[in-house]
Amino acid sequence: MYTAPEKILAQGVSDAVKALYGLDADPASIVSSATRKEFEGNLTVMVFPFVKAARKAPEAVGNEIGQWLVENVPAVSRFNVVKGFLNIVIAPSFWTGVLAGIEKTEHFGHKPDTDASPLVMVEYSSPNTNKPLHLGHLRNILLGYSLSQILAACGNRVVKTNIVNDRGIHICKSMLAWQKWFDGRTPESAHVKGDHLVGDCYVAFDKHFKEEVKKLMAENPGMDEEQAKAASPLMQEAREMLLKWEARDPEVRALWERMNRWVYDGFDETYKRMGVGFDKIYYESDTYLEGKEKVLEGLEKGVLYRREDGSVWADLRNDGLDEKLLLRKDGTSVYMTQDIGTAKLRFRDYPIDKMIYVVGNEQNYHFQVLSILLDRLGFSWGKDLVHFSYGMVELPEGKMKSREGTVVDADDLMAKMVETAAEVSEQLGKLDGLSEAERADIAEIVGLGALKYFLLKVDPRKNITFNPKESIDFNGNTGPFIQYTYARIRSVLRRAAEAGFAGGDYSAVEPGEKESDLIQRLADYPAVLAEAGRTYSPALVANYVYDLVKQYNQFYHDCPILKEENAGVRSLRLAISDATARIVADGMQLLGIRVPERM
Ligand code: ARG
């Protein structure tokens, strides 16, 4: 069984202060951190909490506890005290035991879930159906997916979900454009992905609409843009179509279903290439009426109110917010209404303990309001819902505008990344001797790895400029650098196996400083995962993996492995290499990134 050195130390210190000062200190409350570079040691404990009970100066307390630990805890070999900080040197022999523990644990650092684990639902992607996924969605989806993976690794039961906003005026615009200007074109006949075709329709609507507005203004002097937009026959037609949709007009519904199907087939392809998925997908067309019902229920209970014109509102002024419209005077629902309905269906399907919405920071206010509304409407998790709010992504060229068709399309970008990865490997000549299919697979792994890692390594709250060139660099904090190191380790391990070196005994070996330090870094992994789960931060996992890989490369540079003559030392180094590869692969897998066996 693997016990983290921090845990052993915490127990030791707890025992020490009991023995020395008769003090009861809960081991869980004794926290240690990595010793600062300028001092000797692996772990450092603060002794200030014990000074009062000891009635001695911090230095003296540190010395007494340190001495006690050396005498009673085999893992502790030496110590030094700096002010009130007790720096502990862990015995080298202890680290080989830690390494053996890591090697024996199947999913090192993961906590298994039980029936009593919290049920966490994570919503991500949540597209509209009038256009294909873009770069912003990529960040959203990668964050949501990796967050789900991390939370599951931390022992939660996780449900990955998606809400598709599949109804409303925007979809009607695409439908109308298709009827008018697309000559019955289908994804099959045009050889395009369905979501792209529907997106083209949306762009076409906007183009014609703008022309119409311009023309109206030219023909009617004195008409301003707002008036022209209101008078636009195209917009009127779109609105009429929405009314027909609401009235379940069979023809409109049939077209809507047909075009949405195209879109979903397109989305599925994109998700598949990204390597992500969902446990349960919700559709606004199923949830918005539930939302209406729930709002009317709230009206009855008196937590919402109706205005004279018939519209329904929530008064959130006591919460420091505005008044919020929930049903228009004609009874139609708004964006917020469908979120209430979606919440209702989700809770009916799953006894959610925690709900996490991965949605861009332009909707911060929306989720503040939603949280209060759900709470008032009786959702136990409403008040503590998490809006996982992330920043924008742009390309170096600048802003994206979906209506003008200048967005960075997710499919195009992925294809471009894979292409670039193939070119880079070609130039480096690293894949000579591999089959066409093997090369293609590696390009896929590296191209997408570069993209994903670049988007995930940053604090989610920050805006990013995605730079394709920088992301695919084989050096520095990039996906390919990590993947490359992984492939290198795997190659060493393969050669070791061929030479008959695998699985040797290293239990009697005293690891050197470089080796101990690297094992300590490996042993940090469970704490990093726990912290990443607690703070909802895939970036922590990403940067841990990078630091690990950097440290491994230094070790690899300094310590011979296959050339090492001493069989025990060689076995130790191979075991360290193997554990590093496994943890790198695991961390990357939590980020949704594959690692190649060769590269
Ligand atoms: N479909 C929306 C959009 O594209 C985002 C939905 C976010 N999720 C939610 N539960 N409101 O802006």
Coordinates of N, CA and C in Angstrom, one line a residue, residues 72-211:
N72 N 12.2 8.0 15.8 CA 11.0 7.1 15.8 C 10.4 6.8 14.5
V73 N 10.7 7.7 13.5 CA 10.0 7.4 12.2 C 11.1 7.1 11.2
P74 N 11.1 5.8 10.7 CA 12.2 5.3 9.8 C 12.3 6.2 8.5
A75 N 11.2 6.8 8.1 CA 11.3 7.5 6.8 C 12.1 8.8 7.0
V76 N 12.3 9.3 8.2 CA 13.0 10.5 8.4 C 14.4 10.3 8.7
S77 N 15.4 10.8 7.9 CA 16.8 10.5 8.2 C 17.5 11.7 8.9
R78 N 17.2 12.9 8.5 CA 17.8 14.1 9.1 C 16.9 15.2 9.1
F79 N 17.3 16.3 9.8 CA 16.4 17.5 9.8 C 17.3 18.7 10.0
N80 N 16.7 19.9 9.7 CA 17.3 21.2 10.2 C 16.2 22.1 10.4
V81 N 16.5 23.1 11.2 CA 15.4 24.1 11.6 C 15.9 25.5 11.2
V82 N 15.0 26.1 10.5 CA 15.2 27.5 10.1 C 14.0 28.3 10.6
K83 N 14.3 29.2 11.6 CA 13.3 29.9 12.3 C 12.2 28.9 12.8
G84 N 11.0 29.1 12.5 CA 10.0 28.1 12.9 C 9.7 27.0 11.9
F85 N 10.6 26.8 11.0 CA 10.3 25.8 10.0 C 11.2 24.6 10.1
L86 N 10.6 23.5 10.2 CA 11.3 22.2 10.4 C 11.5 21.6 9.0
N87 N 12.7 21.5 8.5 CA 13.0 20.9 7.2 C 13.4 19.5 7.4
I88 N 12.6 18.6 6.8 CA 12.9 17.1 7.0 C 13.5 16.5 5.8
V89 N 14.6 15.8 6.0 CA 15.1 15.0 4.9 C 14.6 13.6 5.0
I90 N 13.9 13.2 3.9 CA 13.4 11.8 3.9 C 14.5 10.8 3.6
A91 N 14.5 9.7 4.2 CA 15.6 8.7 4.0 C 15.5 8.2 2.6
P92 N 16.7 8.1 1.9 CA 16.6 7.6 0.5 C 15.9 6.3 0.4
S93 N 16.2 5.4 1.3 CA 15.6 4.1 1.3 C 14.0 4.2 1.3
F94 N 13.5 5.2 1.9 CA 12.1 5.4 1.9 C 11.5 5.6 0.5
W95 N 12.3 6.3 -0.4 CA 11.8 6.6 -1.7 C 11.7 5.4 -2.6
T96 N 12.5 4.4 -2.4 CA 12.4 3.2 -3.2 C 11.1 2.5 -2.8
G97 N 10.7 2.6 -1.6 CA 9.4 2.0 -1.1 C 8.3 2.7 -1.8
V98 N 8.4 4.1 -1.8 CA 7.3 4.9 -2.4 C 7.2 4.5 -3.9
L99 N 8.4 4.4 -4.6 CA 8.3 4.0 -6.0 C 7.7 2.7 -6.2
A100 N 8.0 1.7 -5.4 CA 7.4 0.4 -5.5 C 5.9 0.5 -5.3
G101 N 5.5 1.4 -4.4 CA 4.0 1.6 -4.2 C 3.4 2.2 -5.4
I102 N 4.0 3.1 -6.0 CA 3.4 3.8 -7.2 C 3.3 2.7 -8.3
E103 N 4.4 1.9 -8.5 CA 4.4 0.9 -9.5 C 3.3 -0.1 -9.3
K104 N 3.0 -0.4 -8.1 CA 2.0 -1.4 -7.8 C 0.5 -0.9 -7.9
T105 N 0.3 0.4 -7.8 CA -1.0 0.9 -7.8 C -1.5 1.1 -9.3
E106 N -2.7 0.6 -9.5 CA -3.2 0.6 -10.9 C -3.4 2.0 -11.4
H107 N -4.3 2.8 -10.7 CA -4.5 4.2 -11.1 C -4.0 5.1 -10.0
F108 N -2.7 5.2 -10.0 CA -2.0 5.9 -9.0 C -2.6 7.4 -8.9
G109 N -3.0 7.8 -7.7 CA -3.5 9.1 -7.5 C -5.0 9.2 -7.7
H110 N -5.7 8.2 -8.2 CA -7.1 8.3 -8.4 C -7.8 7.8 -7.1
K111 N -8.9 8.4 -6.8 CA -9.7 7.9 -5.7 C -10.9 7.2 -6.3
P112 N -11.2 5.9 -5.9 CA -12.4 5.3 -6.4 C -13.7 5.9 -5.9
D113 N -14.7 5.9 -6.8 CA -16.0 6.4 -6.3 C -16.8 5.3 -5.6
T114 N -17.7 5.7 -4.8 CA -18.6 4.8 -4.1 C -20.0 5.3 -4.3
D115 N -21.0 4.6 -3.8 CA -22.4 5.0 -3.9 C -22.6 6.3 -3.1
A116 N -21.7 6.5 -2.2 CA -21.9 7.7 -1.3 C -21.1 8.9 -1.9
S117 N -20.4 8.8 -3.1 CA -19.7 9.9 -3.6 C -20.7 10.9 -4.2
P118 N -20.3 12.2 -4.1 CA -21.2 13.2 -4.6 C -21.5 13.0 -6.1
L119 N -22.7 13.3 -6.5 CA -23.0 13.3 -7.9 C -22.8 14.6 -8.5
V120 N -21.9 14.8 -9.4 CA -21.6 16.1 -10.0 C -22.0 16.0 -11.5
M121 N -22.7 17.0 -11.9 CA -23.1 17.0 -13.3 C -22.3 18.2 -14.0
V122 N -21.6 17.9 -15.1 CA -20.8 18.9 -15.7 C -21.4 19.2 -17.1
E123 N -21.9 20.4 -17.3 CA -22.4 20.8 -18.7 C -21.3 21.5 -19.5
Y124 N -21.1 21.0 -20.7 CA -20.2 21.8 -21.6 C -20.7 21.6 -23.0
S125 N -20.0 22.4 -23.9 CA -20.3 22.5 -25.3 C -21.6 23.4 -25.5
S126 N -22.8 22.8 -25.3 CA -24.0 23.6 -25.3 C -24.1 24.6 -26.5
P127 N -24.1 24.0 -27.7 CA -24.1 24.9 -28.9 C -25.5 25.3 -29.3
N128 N -25.6 26.3 -30.1 CA -26.8 26.5 -30.9 C -26.8 25.7 -32.2
T129 N -27.9 25.5 -32.8 CA -27.9 24.6 -34.0 C -27.9 25.3 -35.3
N130 N -27.5 26.6 -35.2 CA -27.5 27.4 -36.5 C -26.2 27.5 -37.1
K131 N -25.1 27.0 -36.4 CA -23.8 27.2 -37.0 C -22.9 26.1 -36.4
P132 N -21.8 25.9 -37.1 CA -20.8 24.9 -36.6 C -20.0 25.3 -35.4
L133 N -19.3 24.4 -34.8 CA -18.5 24.7 -33.6 C -17.3 25.5 -34.0
H134 N -16.9 26.4 -33.1 CA -15.7 27.3 -33.4 C -14.7 27.1 -32.3
L135 N -13.7 27.9 -32.4 CA -12.5 27.9 -31.5 C -13.0 28.1 -30.0
G136 N -13.9 29.0 -29.8 CA -14.4 29.2 -28.4 C -15.1 27.9 -27.9
H137 N -15.8 27.2 -28.7 CA -16.4 25.9 -28.3 C -15.3 24.9 -28.0
L138 N -14.2 24.9 -28.8 CA -13.1 24.0 -28.5 C -12.6 24.2 -27.1
R139 N -12.4 25.4 -26.7 CA -11.9 25.6 -25.3 C -12.9 25.2 -24.3
N140 N -14.2 25.5 -24.6 CA -15.3 25.1 -23.7 C -15.3 23.6 -23.5
I141 N -15.3 22.9 -24.6 CA -15.4 21.4 -24.6 C -14.2 20.8 -23.9
L142 N -13.0 21.3 -24.2 CA -11.9 20.7 -23.6 C -11.8 20.9 -22.1
L143 N -12.2 22.1 -21.7 CA -12.3 22.4 -20.3 C -13.3 21.5 -19.6
G144 N -14.5 21.4 -20.2 CA -15.6 20.6 -19.6 C -15.2 19.1 -19.5
Y145 N -14.7 18.6 -20.6 CA -14.3 17.2 -20.6 C -13.2 16.9 -19.6
S146 N -12.2 17.7 -19.6 CA -11.1 17.4 -18.7 C -11.5 17.6 -17.3
L147 N -12.3 18.6 -17.0 CA -12.8 18.8 -15.7 C -13.6 17.6 -15.2
S148 N -14.4 17.0 -16.1 CA -15.2 15.8 -15.8 C -14.3 14.7 -15.4
Q149 N -13.2 14.5 -16.2 CA -12.3 13.4 -16.0 C -11.6 13.6 -14.7
I150 N -11.2 14.8 -14.4 CA -10.5 15.1 -13.1 C -11.4 14.8 -11.9
L151 N -12.6 15.3 -12.0 CA -13.5 15.1 -10.9 C -13.8 13.6 -10.7
A152 N -13.9 12.9 -11.8 CA -14.1 11.4 -11.6 C -12.9 10.8 -10.9
A153 N -11.7 11.3 -11.3 CA -10.5 10.7 -10.7 C -10.4 11.1 -9.2
C154 N -11.1 12.1 -8.8 CA -11.1 12.5 -7.4 C -12.2 11.8 -6.7
G155 N -12.8 10.8 -7.3 CA -13.8 10.0 -6.5 C -15.2 10.5 -6.6
N156 N -15.5 11.4 -7.5 CA -16.9 11.9 -7.7 C -17.6 11.0 -8.7
R157 N -18.9 10.9 -8.6 CA -19.7 10.3 -9.7 C -20.0 11.5 -10.6
V158 N -19.6 11.3 -11.9 CA -19.8 12.5 -12.8 C -20.7 12.1 -14.0
V159 N -21.6 13.1 -14.2 CA -22.4 12.9 -15.4 C -22.1 14.1 -16.4
K160 N -21.6 13.7 -17.6 CA -21.3 14.7 -18.6 C -22.5 15.0 -19.4
T161 N -22.8 16.3 -19.5 CA -24.0 16.7 -20.2 C -23.8 17.9 -21.1
N162 N -24.9 18.1 -21.9 CA -24.8 19.1 -22.9 C -26.2 19.6 -23.1
I163 N -26.4 20.9 -23.3 CA -27.8 21.4 -23.6 C -27.7 22.0 -25.0
V164 N -28.5 21.5 -25.9 CA -28.4 22.0 -27.3 C -29.6 23.0 -27.5
N165 N -29.2 24.2 -27.8 CA -30.3 25.2 -28.0 C -30.7 25.1 -29.4
D166 N -31.7 24.3 -29.6 CA -32.2 23.8 -30.9 C -33.4 24.5 -31.4
R167 N -33.9 25.6 -30.7 CA -35.1 26.2 -31.2 C -34.9 27.7 -31.0
G168 N -35.7 28.5 -31.7 CA -35.6 29.9 -31.6 C -35.4 30.6 -33.0
I169 N -35.3 31.9 -32.9 CA -35.3 32.7 -34.1 C -34.1 32.4 -35.0
H170 N -32.9 32.1 -34.3 CA -31.7 31.9 -35.1 C -31.8 30.7 -36.0
I171 N -32.4 29.6 -35.5 CA -32.5 28.4 -36.3 C -33.5 28.7 -37.4
C172 N -34.6 29.5 -37.2 CA -35.5 29.8 -38.2 C -34.8 30.6 -39.4
K173 N -33.9 31.4 -39.0 CA -33.1 32.1 -40.0 C -32.4 31.2 -41.0
S174 N -31.7 30.2 -40.4 CA -31.1 29.2 -41.3 C -32.1 28.5 -42.2
M175 N -33.2 28.1 -41.5 CA -34.2 27.3 -42.3 C -34.7 28.1 -43.5
L176 N -35.0 29.4 -43.2 CA -35.6 30.2 -44.2 C -34.6 30.4 -45.4
A177 N -33.4 30.7 -45.0 CA -32.4 30.9 -46.0 C -32.2 29.6 -46.9
W178 N -32.3 28.5 -46.3 CA -32.2 27.2 -47.0 C -33.3 27.1 -48.0
Q179 N -34.5 27.4 -47.6 CA -35.7 27.3 -48.5 C -35.5 28.3 -49.7
K180 N -35.0 29.4 -49.4 CA -35.0 30.5 -50.4 C -33.8 30.3 -51.4
W181 N -32.6 30.0 -50.9 CA -31.5 30.2 -51.7 C -30.6 28.9 -51.9
F182 N -31.0 27.8 -51.4 CA -30.1 26.7 -51.4 C -30.6 25.5 -52.3
D183 N -31.6 25.7 -53.1 CA -32.0 24.8 -54.1 C -32.0 23.3 -53.7
G184 N -32.5 23.1 -52.5 CA -32.6 21.7 -52.0 C -31.3 21.0 -51.7
R185 N -30.3 21.8 -51.6 CA -28.9 21.3 -51.3 C -28.9 20.5 -50.0
T186 N -28.2 19.4 -50.0 CA -28.1 18.6 -48.7 C -26.6 18.3 -48.5
P187 N -26.3 17.9 -47.3 CA -24.8 17.6 -47.0 C -24.3 16.6 -48.0
E188 N -25.1 15.6 -48.4 CA -24.7 14.6 -49.3 C -24.4 15.2 -50.7
S189 N -25.4 15.9 -51.1 CA -25.3 16.5 -52.5 C -24.2 17.5 -52.6
A190 N -24.0 18.2 -51.5 CA -22.9 19.3 -51.6 C -21.6 18.8 -51.1
H191 N -21.6 17.6 -50.5 CA -20.4 17.1 -49.9 C -19.8 18.0 -48.8
V192 N -20.6 18.5 -48.0 CA -20.1 19.2 -46.8 C -20.7 18.7 -45.5
K193 N -20.1 18.9 -44.4 CA -20.7 18.5 -43.2 C -21.9 19.3 -42.9
G194 N -22.9 18.6 -42.4 CA -24.2 19.2 -42.2 C -24.2 20.5 -41.4
D195 N -23.4 20.5 -40.3 CA -23.4 21.7 -39.5 C -22.8 22.9 -40.3
H196 N -21.9 22.6 -41.2 CA -21.4 23.7 -42.0 C -22.4 24.2 -43.0
L197 N -23.1 23.3 -43.6 CA -24.2 23.7 -44.6 C -25.2 24.6 -43.9
V198 N -25.6 24.2 -42.7 CA -26.6 25.0 -42.0 C -26.0 26.3 -41.5
G199 N -24.7 26.3 -41.2 CA -24.0 27.6 -40.9 C -24.0 28.5 -42.1
D200 N -23.7 27.9 -43.3 CA -23.7 28.7 -44.5 C -25.1 29.4 -44.7
C201 N -26.1 28.6 -44.4 CA -27.5 29.2 -44.5 C -27.6 30.4 -43.6
Y202 N -27.1 30.3 -42.4 CA -27.2 31.4 -41.5 C -26.5 32.6 -41.9
V203 N -25.3 32.4 -42.5 CA -24.5 33.5 -43.0 C -25.3 34.1 -44.2
A204 N -25.9 33.3 -45.0 CA -26.6 33.8 -46.2 C -27.8 34.7 -45.7
F205 N -28.5 34.2 -44.7 CA -29.6 35.0 -44.2 C -29.1 36.4 -43.8
D206 N -28.1 36.4 -43.1 CA -27.6 37.7 -42.6 C -27.2 38.6 -43.7
K207 N -26.6 38.0 -44.7 CA -26.2 38.8 -45.9 C -27.4 39.5 -46.6
H208 N -28.4 38.6 -46.8 CA -29.6 39.1 -47.5 C -30.3 40.1 -46.6
F209 N -30.3 39.9 -45.4 CA -31.0 40.7 -44.4 C -30.4 42.1 -44.4
K210 N -29.1 42.1 -44.4 CA -28.3 43.4 -44.4 C -28.6 44.2 -45.7
E211 N -28.6 43.5 -46.8 CA -28.9 44.1 -48.1 C -30.3 44.7 -48.1

